[in-house]
CSV table of C-alpha atoms in Angstrom, one decimal:
chain,number,residue,atom,x,y,z
A,1308,MET,CA,44.5,75.3,54.3
A,1309,ALA,CA,44.2,71.5,53.8
A,1310,LEU,CA,41.5,71.4,56.5
A,1311,ALA,CA,39.5,74.1,54.7
A,1312,GLY,CA,39.7,72.3,51.4
A,1313,LEU,CA,38.5,69.0,53.1
A,1314,GLY,CA,35.6,70.9,54.7
A,1315,LEU,CA,34.6,72.2,51.3
A,1316,VAL,CA,34.6,68.7,49.7
A,1317,ALA,CA,32.6,67.3,52.5
A,1318,GLY,CA,30.0,70.1,52.2
A,1319,CYS,CA,29.6,69.4,48.5
A,1320,ALA,CA,29.0,65.7,49.0
A,1321,THR,CA,26.1,66.1,51.4
A,1322,GLY,CA,23.8,67.8,48.8
A,1323,GLN,CA,23.7,64.8,46.5
A,1324,LYS,CA,20.6,62.6,46.1
A,1325,THR,CA,21.1,59.0,47.1
A,1326,GLY,CA,17.8,57.5,45.9
A,1327,SER,CA,17.5,55.1,43.0
A,1328,GLU,CA,14.3,56.6,41.6
A,1329,LEU,CA,14.4,57.8,38.0
A,1330,PRO,CA,12.9,61.2,37.1
A,1331,PRO,CA,9.6,61.0,35.1
A,1332,GLY,CA,10.2,60.2,31.5
A,1333,ALA,CA,13.8,58.9,31.9
A,1334,ILE,CA,14.8,55.8,30.2
A,1335,ASP,CA,16.3,52.9,32.3
A,1336,LEU,CA,19.3,51.7,30.4
A,1337,ASN,CA,19.1,48.3,32.0
A,1338,THR,CA,15.5,47.6,30.7
A,1339,GLY,CA,15.1,50.1,27.9
A,1340,GLN,CA,11.8,51.2,29.3
A,1341,ARG,CA,10.7,54.7,30.4
A,1342,SER,CA,10.3,55.2,34.2
A,1343,ALA,CA,6.6,55.8,33.7
A,1344,ASP,CA,6.2,52.2,32.4
A,1345,LYS,CA,6.5,50.8,35.9
A,1346,THR,CA,3.8,48.1,36.2
A,1347,THR,CA,2.6,47.5,39.8
A,1348,VAL,CA,0.1,45.6,41.8
A,1349,LEU,CA,-1.4,47.4,44.8
A,1350,VAL,CA,-2.2,44.8,47.5
A,1351,ASP,CA,-4.8,45.9,50.0
A,1352,ASN,CA,-4.3,43.1,52.6
A,1353,GLN,CA,-7.2,43.4,55.1
A,1354,ASN,CA,-6.4,40.0,56.5
A,1355,LEU,CA,-4.6,39.4,59.8
A,1356,ASN,CA,-1.9,37.3,58.2
A,1357,GLU,CA,1.1,38.4,56.2
A,1358,MET,CA,0.9,37.1,52.7
A,1359,THR,CA,3.4,36.1,50.0
A,1360,ILE,CA,2.2,37.5,46.6
A,1361,TYR,CA,2.7,35.7,43.3
A,1362,ALA,CA,1.8,36.6,39.7
A,1363,TYR,CA,0.7,34.0,37.2
A,1364,GLN,CA,1.0,34.7,33.5
A,1365,GLY,CA,0.1,31.6,31.6
A,1366,THR,CA,1.9,28.7,33.3
A,1367,GLN,CA,4.6,30.9,34.7
A,1368,ARG,CA,4.5,31.8,38.4
A,1369,MET,CA,6.7,34.6,39.8
A,1370,ARG,CA,7.0,35.7,43.4
A,1371,LEU,CA,6.5,39.4,43.7
A,1372,GLY,CA,7.0,39.9,47.4
A,1373,ARG,CA,5.3,40.1,50.8
A,1374,ALA,CA,2.2,42.0,51.8
A,1375,ARG,CA,2.0,42.9,55.5
A,1376,ALA,CA,-1.1,42.2,57.5
A,1377,THR,CA,-3.8,44.9,57.6
A,1378,SER,CA,-1.8,47.2,55.3
A,1379,THR,CA,-1.5,48.3,51.7
A,1380,THR,CA,1.7,47.3,49.8
A,1381,GLU,CA,2.8,48.3,46.2
A,1382,LEU,CA,4.8,45.5,44.5
A,1383,ARG,CA,6.5,45.9,41.1
A,1384,ILE,CA,5.6,43.4,38.3
A,1385,PRO,CA,8.7,42.6,36.3
A,1386,SER,CA,8.7,43.7,32.7
A,1387,SER,CA,9.9,40.2,31.8
A,1388,ILE,CA,6.3,38.8,32.3
A,1389,VAL,CA,4.4,41.9,31.0
A,1390,SER,CA,5.1,42.4,27.3
A,1391,GLY,CA,2.1,44.0,25.6
A,1392,VAL,CA,-1.3,43.1,27.0
A,1393,VAL,CA,-1.2,39.9,29.0
A,1394,GLN,CA,-3.8,38.0,31.1
A,1395,MET,CA,-2.6,37.6,34.7
A,1396,ARG,CA,-3.8,36.2,38.0
A,1397,PHE,CA,-2.5,37.2,41.4
A,1398,TYR,CA,-2.2,34.7,44.2
A,1399,ALA,CA,-1.8,35.4,48.0
A,1400,GLU,CA,-0.5,32.6,50.2
A,1401,PRO,CA,-0.4,33.1,54.0
A,1402,MET,CA,3.0,33.0,55.5
A,1403,VAL,CA,1.7,31.1,58.5
A,1404,THR,CA,0.6,27.4,58.4
A,1405,GLY,CA,-2.3,25.8,59.9
A,1406,GLY,CA,-5.6,26.1,58.1
A,1407,GLN,CA,-5.2,29.6,56.8
A,1408,ARG,CA,-6.7,30.2,53.4
A,1409,SER,CA,-5.1,31.4,50.2
A,1410,TYR,CA,-6.7,33.9,47.7
A,1411,ILE,CA,-6.5,34.0,43.9
A,1412,SER,CA,-7.8,36.8,41.6
A,1413,GLU,CA,-9.8,36.6,38.4
A,1414,MET,CA,-7.9,36.8,35.1
A,1415,ILE,CA,-6.9,40.5,34.7
A,1416,PRO,CA,-5.6,42.1,31.5
A,1417,VAL,CA,-2.3,43.9,32.3
A,1418,GLN,CA,-0.1,46.0,30.1
A,1419,PRO,CA,3.1,47.9,30.8
A,1420,GLY,CA,2.5,51.0,33.1
A,1421,ASP,CA,-0.7,49.6,34.6
A,1422,GLN,CA,-1.4,49.5,38.4
A,1423,VAL,CA,-3.6,46.6,39.3
A,1424,ASP,CA,-5.5,46.5,42.6
A,1425,PHE,CA,-5.7,43.2,44.5
A,1426,LEU,CA,-7.9,43.1,47.6
A,1427,ILE,CA,-7.4,40.3,50.2
A,1428,PRO,CA,-10.4,40.4,52.5
A,1429,TYR,CA,-10.5,40.1,56.3
A,1430,THR,CA,-11.4,36.6,57.5
A,1431,ARG,CA,-11.3,35.0,60.9
């Protein structure tokens, strides 16, 4: 009987979701924002080098993450630097050294919930 009860408990536990995604419209209690307010930058890295991506808002620089070579990466922009409509630049710095060039975007208006596209072109 004890084994049957244990099997029942194990069977119930396998049906649970383990992801950290919030359902649409839910409020994140840590930030106080709705899940739809996720602000992201979509990096289309056509370059052969992996890049470190930074966001500039005024004089503040924040590392957002890495963009793999020849791929598209979505990086989240923290809500701490996007409050209302702000002017931002995005900067891509190659992870390798030795004469590789960096890329910086124009000033882009960003507000909570936006998705910004940042293209890093192919160069030799």
